[in-house]
């Protein structure tokens, strides 16, 4: 991990963790809140919330801004919901996630389905606090970005392609399009929501941050494909070797392990270059650069 990133990350992780815990009440009808808390708390790298906060801080003076913290929590709730549903028997049928039994294993399928649904809707509730702490225009911008990134033109659409692609040979273009939607859209949205929390960001910076988020999103997925074959289940906290076993198209299957690793590095370099093109002061970009390095150097 880059020098400085750890000391930036820890207080931000603490804030996100506290806000997520406060946002999901354990007391709820038929213990639904317990399943939601199990899905969200005590696990995960929190990459998406950190991207929201790092981007917001890159473009403005928003330390402790409720808008950025709400957006950071909202994107993690969407991510957690997607993992709960993805692990269910009707999709990837997995038993291990974040080092624990998956939500449907622990709570049953119906409760897992409902927990995912409720996390999805809670995300939008978090973006729209009724207390006037976030300007209406910022709320509307974040809602629009998150809805689009997680719906049929984003994550859900990508998941549909993923499920339809098992056993298929995809071209590199088709694979990129699937991942652009399935994983990339939410990662890009983290960056875009961070920028949306600060009104008046110059168009040039917006465009460069979009290129940054796109390159980072793809790098993340390529690394995910690499880790599926190189890491073990304990380190990953989820079942290793699943893609290969399920005959899923991946970057490793398409181009081989070494070429996939080199491609991830090239995408990270593109992401770093896009940051330079934002025109923002380097000192403000340190956390985003650190997170980019973390994405390609991670072991889980
Ligand atoms: C169910 C609508 C719906 C969509 C599911 C994103 C997704 C679509 C499924 C997740 C399946 C998966 C494992 C995809 C690979 C990329 C990915 C999202 C990995 C997990 O993200 P990390 O590594 O996880 O950020 P943590 O646990 O650290 O948050």
PDB file of N, CA, C and O and ligand atoms in Angstrom, residues 44-46 48 76 79 81-83 85-86 91 97-98 155-156 159 182-183 220-221 224 238 298, ligand 1:
ATOM      1  N   UNK A  44     -15.399  -6.640   3.541  1.00  0.00           N
ATOM      2  CA  UNK A  44     -15.319  -5.873   2.307  1.00  0.00           C
ATOM      3  C   UNK A  44     -14.242  -4.809   2.394  1.00  0.00           C
ATOM      4  O   UNK A  44     -13.950  -4.269   3.455  1.00  0.00           O
ATOM      5  N   UNK A  45     -13.689  -4.516   1.258  1.00  0.00           N
ATOM      6  CA  UNK A  45     -12.589  -3.535   1.199  1.00  0.00           C
ATOM      7  C   UNK A  45     -13.106  -2.102   1.215  1.00  0.00           C
ATOM      8  O   UNK A  45     -12.347  -1.171   1.394  1.00  0.00           O
ATOM      9  N   UNK A  46     -14.396  -1.933   0.933  1.00  0.00           N
ATOM     10  CA  UNK A  46     -15.013  -0.591   0.887  1.00  0.00           C
ATOM     11  C   UNK A  46     -14.378   0.279  -0.196  1.00  0.00           C
ATOM     12  O   UNK A  46     -14.246   1.504  -0.027  1.00  0.00           O
ATOM     13  N   UNK A  48     -15.527   1.125  -3.128  1.00  0.00           N
ATOM     14  CA  UNK A  48     -16.434   2.087  -3.764  1.00  0.00           C
ATOM     15  C   UNK A  48     -16.672   3.321  -2.890  1.00  0.00           C
ATOM     16  O   UNK A  48     -16.562   4.455  -3.369  1.00  0.00           O
ATOM     17  N   UNK A  76     -22.070   1.488  -1.371  1.00  0.00           N
ATOM     18  CA  UNK A  76     -21.724   0.221  -0.722  1.00  0.00           C
ATOM     19  C   UNK A  76     -22.977  -0.640  -0.524  1.00  0.00           C
ATOM     20  O   UNK A  76     -22.912  -1.865  -0.617  1.00  0.00           O
ATOM     21  N   UNK A  79     -23.659  -2.252  -3.786  1.00  0.00           N
ATOM     22  CA  UNK A  79     -22.668  -3.319  -4.001  1.00  0.00           C
ATOM     23  C   UNK A  79     -23.028  -4.547  -3.145  1.00  0.00           C
ATOM     24  O   UNK A  79     -23.029  -5.681  -3.639  1.00  0.00           O
ATOM     25  N   UNK A  81     -25.924  -5.408  -1.935  1.00  0.00           N
ATOM     26  CA  UNK A  81     -27.137  -6.049  -2.490  1.00  0.00           C
ATOM     27  C   UNK A  81     -26.766  -6.930  -3.679  1.00  0.00           C
ATOM     28  O   UNK A  81     -27.248  -8.062  -3.825  1.00  0.00           O
ATOM     29  N   UNK A  82     -25.888  -6.408  -4.548  1.00  0.00           N
ATOM     30  CA  UNK A  82     -25.546  -7.184  -5.744  1.00  0.00           C
ATOM     31  C   UNK A  82     -24.830  -8.482  -5.361  1.00  0.00           C
ATOM     32  O   UNK A  82     -25.040  -9.522  -5.981  1.00  0.00           O
ATOM     33  N   UNK A  83     -24.010  -8.422  -4.326  1.00  0.00           N
ATOM     34  CA  UNK A  83     -23.303  -9.637  -3.904  1.00  0.00           C
ATOM     35  C   UNK A  83     -24.284 -10.655  -3.316  1.00  0.00           C
ATOM     36  O   UNK A  83     -24.192 -11.857  -3.592  1.00  0.00           O
ATOM     37  N   UNK A  85     -27.495 -11.045  -3.984  1.00  0.00           N
ATOM     38  CA  UNK A  85     -28.284 -11.668  -5.047  1.00  0.00           C
ATOM     39  C   UNK A  85     -27.407 -12.536  -5.951  1.00  0.00           C
ATOM     40  O   UNK A  85     -27.807 -13.628  -6.371  1.00  0.00           O
ATOM     41  N   UNK A  86     -26.197 -12.046  -6.237  1.00  0.00           N
ATOM     42  CA  UNK A  86     -25.298 -12.806  -7.116  1.00  0.00           C
ATOM     43  C   UNK A  86     -24.958 -14.175  -6.529  1.00  0.00           C
ATOM     44  O   UNK A  86     -24.782 -15.151  -7.255  1.00  0.00           O
ATOM     45  N   UNK A  91     -28.408 -17.666  -9.243  1.00  0.00           N
ATOM     46  CA  UNK A  91     -27.346 -16.962  -9.993  1.00  0.00           C
ATOM     47  C   UNK A  91     -26.044 -17.746  -9.861  1.00  0.00           C
ATOM     48  O   UNK A  91     -25.911 -18.816 -10.392  1.00  0.00           O
ATOM     49  N   UNK A  97     -18.671 -15.727   1.181  1.00  0.00           N
ATOM     50  CA  UNK A  97     -18.506 -14.324   0.739  1.00  0.00           C
ATOM     51  C   UNK A  97     -17.923 -13.542   1.900  1.00  0.00           C
ATOM     52  O   UNK A  97     -18.410 -13.623   3.018  1.00  0.00           O
ATOM     53  N   UNK A  98     -16.907 -12.755   1.627  1.00  0.00           N
ATOM     54  CA  UNK A  98     -16.240 -11.958   2.651  1.00  0.00           C
ATOM     55  C   UNK A  98     -15.857 -12.831   3.846  1.00  0.00           C
ATOM     56  O   UNK A  98     -15.980 -12.435   5.009  1.00  0.00           O
ATOM     57  N   UNK A 155     -25.247  -2.290 -13.932  1.00  0.00           N
ATOM     58  CA  UNK A 155     -24.905  -3.551 -13.273  1.00  0.00           C
ATOM     59  C   UNK A 155     -25.879  -4.701 -13.572  1.00  0.00           C
ATOM     60  O   UNK A 155     -25.448  -5.821 -13.888  1.00  0.00           O
ATOM     61  N   UNK A 156     -27.191  -4.441 -13.461  1.00  0.00           N
ATOM     62  CA  UNK A 156     -28.154  -5.525 -13.689  1.00  0.00           C
ATOM     63  C   UNK A 156     -28.076  -6.011 -15.139  1.00  0.00           C
ATOM     64  O   UNK A 156     -28.159  -7.221 -15.415  1.00  0.00           O
ATOM     65  N   UNK A 159     -25.019  -8.135 -15.462  1.00  0.00           N
ATOM     66  CA  UNK A 159     -25.240  -9.449 -14.845  1.00  0.00           C
ATOM     67  C   UNK A 159     -26.068 -10.337 -15.783  1.00  0.00           C
ATOM     68  O   UNK A 159     -25.818 -11.544 -15.881  1.00  0.00           O
ATOM     69  N   UNK A 182     -21.366  -4.660 -15.804  1.00  0.00           N
ATOM     70  CA  UNK A 182     -21.552  -5.450 -14.568  1.00  0.00           C
ATOM     71  C   UNK A 182     -20.764  -4.872 -13.392  1.00  0.00           C
ATOM     72  O   UNK A 182     -21.307  -4.701 -12.297  1.00  0.00           O
ATOM     73  N   UNK A 183     -19.500  -4.604 -13.597  1.00  0.00           N
ATOM     74  CA  UNK A 183     -18.662  -4.136 -12.492  1.00  0.00           C
ATOM     75  C   UNK A 183     -18.250  -2.685 -12.671  1.00  0.00           C
ATOM     76  O   UNK A 183     -18.168  -1.920 -11.721  1.00  0.00           O
ATOM     77  N   UNK A 220     -10.020  -3.187 -12.379  1.00  0.00           N
ATOM     78  CA  UNK A 220     -10.524  -3.944 -11.228  1.00  0.00           C
ATOM     79  C   UNK A 220     -11.003  -5.328 -11.675  1.00  0.00           C
ATOM     80  O   UNK A 220     -10.699  -6.341 -11.042  1.00  0.00           O
ATOM     81  N   UNK A 221     -11.756  -5.353 -12.775  1.00  0.00           N
ATOM     82  CA  UNK A 221     -12.315  -6.627 -13.232  1.00  0.00           C
ATOM     83  C   UNK A 221     -11.230  -7.568 -13.746  1.00  0.00           C
ATOM     84  O   UNK A 221     -11.271  -8.778 -13.503  1.00  0.00           O
ATOM     85  N   UNK A 224      -9.683  -9.032 -10.885  1.00  0.00           N
ATOM     86  CA  UNK A 224     -10.601 -10.014 -10.303  1.00  0.00           C
ATOM     87  C   UNK A 224     -10.483 -11.360 -11.036  1.00  0.00           C
ATOM     88  O   UNK A 224     -10.455 -12.421 -10.410  1.00  0.00           O
ATOM     89  N   UNK A 238     -13.885 -15.631  -0.755  1.00  0.00           N
ATOM     90  CA  UNK A 238     -14.959 -16.203  -1.578  1.00  0.00           C
ATOM     91  C   UNK A 238     -14.351 -17.395  -2.322  1.00  0.00           C
ATOM     92  O   UNK A 238     -13.115 -17.558  -2.325  1.00  0.00           O
ATOM     93  N   UNK A 298      -3.804  -5.583  -5.098  1.00  0.00           N
ATOM     94  CA  UNK A 298      -4.538  -6.295  -4.034  1.00  0.00           C
ATOM     95  C   UNK A 298      -4.385  -7.812  -4.198  1.00  0.00           C
ATOM     96  O   UNK A 298      -4.134  -8.312  -5.299  1.00  0.00           O
TER      97      UNK A 298
HETATM   98  C1  LIG B   1     -27.412  -9.288  -8.802  1.00  0.00           C
HETATM   99  C2  LIG B   1     -28.123  -7.267 -10.158  1.00  0.00           C
HETATM  100  C3  LIG B   1     -27.075  -8.151  -9.673  1.00  0.00           C
HETATM  101  C4  LIG B   1     -25.832  -7.909 -10.050  1.00  0.00           C
HETATM  102  C5  LIG B   1     -24.667  -8.640  -9.578  1.00  0.00           C
HETATM  103  C6  LIG B   1     -21.449  -7.100  -9.359  1.00  0.00           C
HETATM  104  C7  LIG B   1     -22.261  -8.290  -9.563  1.00  0.00           C
HETATM  105  C8  LIG B   1     -23.498  -8.141 -10.337  1.00  0.00           C
HETATM  106  C9  LIG B   1     -21.955  -9.472  -9.066  1.00  0.00           C
HETATM  107  C10 LIG B   1     -20.793  -9.717  -8.254  1.00  0.00           C
HETATM  108  C11 LIG B   1     -20.089 -10.906  -8.769  1.00  0.00           C
HETATM  109  C12 LIG B   1     -18.677 -10.665  -8.760  1.00  0.00           C
HETATM  110  C13 LIG B   1     -17.916 -11.392  -7.722  1.00  0.00           C
HETATM  111  C14 LIG B   1     -18.139  -9.864  -9.688  1.00  0.00           C
HETATM  112  C15 LIG B   1     -16.717  -9.603  -9.759  1.00  0.00           C
HETATM  113  C16 LIG B   1     -16.370  -8.246  -9.358  1.00  0.00           C
HETATM  114  C17 LIG B   1     -16.793  -7.926  -7.992  1.00  0.00           C
HETATM  115  C18 LIG B   1     -17.959  -7.039  -7.884  1.00  0.00           C
HETATM  116  C19 LIG B   1     -16.123  -8.407  -6.957  1.00  0.00           C
HETATM  117  C20 LIG B   1     -16.416  -8.108  -5.553  1.00  0.00           C
HETATM  118  O1  LIG B   1     -16.068  -6.775  -5.274  1.00  0.00           O
HETATM  119  P1  LIG B   1     -14.973  -6.418  -4.184  1.00  0.00           P
HETATM  120  O2  LIG B   1     -13.715  -7.171  -4.463  1.00  0.00           O
HETATM  121  O3  LIG B   1     -15.665  -7.035  -2.903  1.00  0.00           O
HETATM  122  O4  LIG B   1     -14.844  -4.947  -4.091  1.00  0.00           O
HETATM  123  P2  LIG B   1     -15.610  -6.576  -1.383  1.00  0.00           P
HETATM  124  O5  LIG B   1     -16.113  -7.772  -0.642  1.00  0.00           O
HETATM  125  O6  LIG B   1     -14.196  -6.216  -1.031  1.00  0.00           O
HETATM  126  O7  LIG B   1     -16.528  -5.400  -1.270  1.00  0.00           O
END
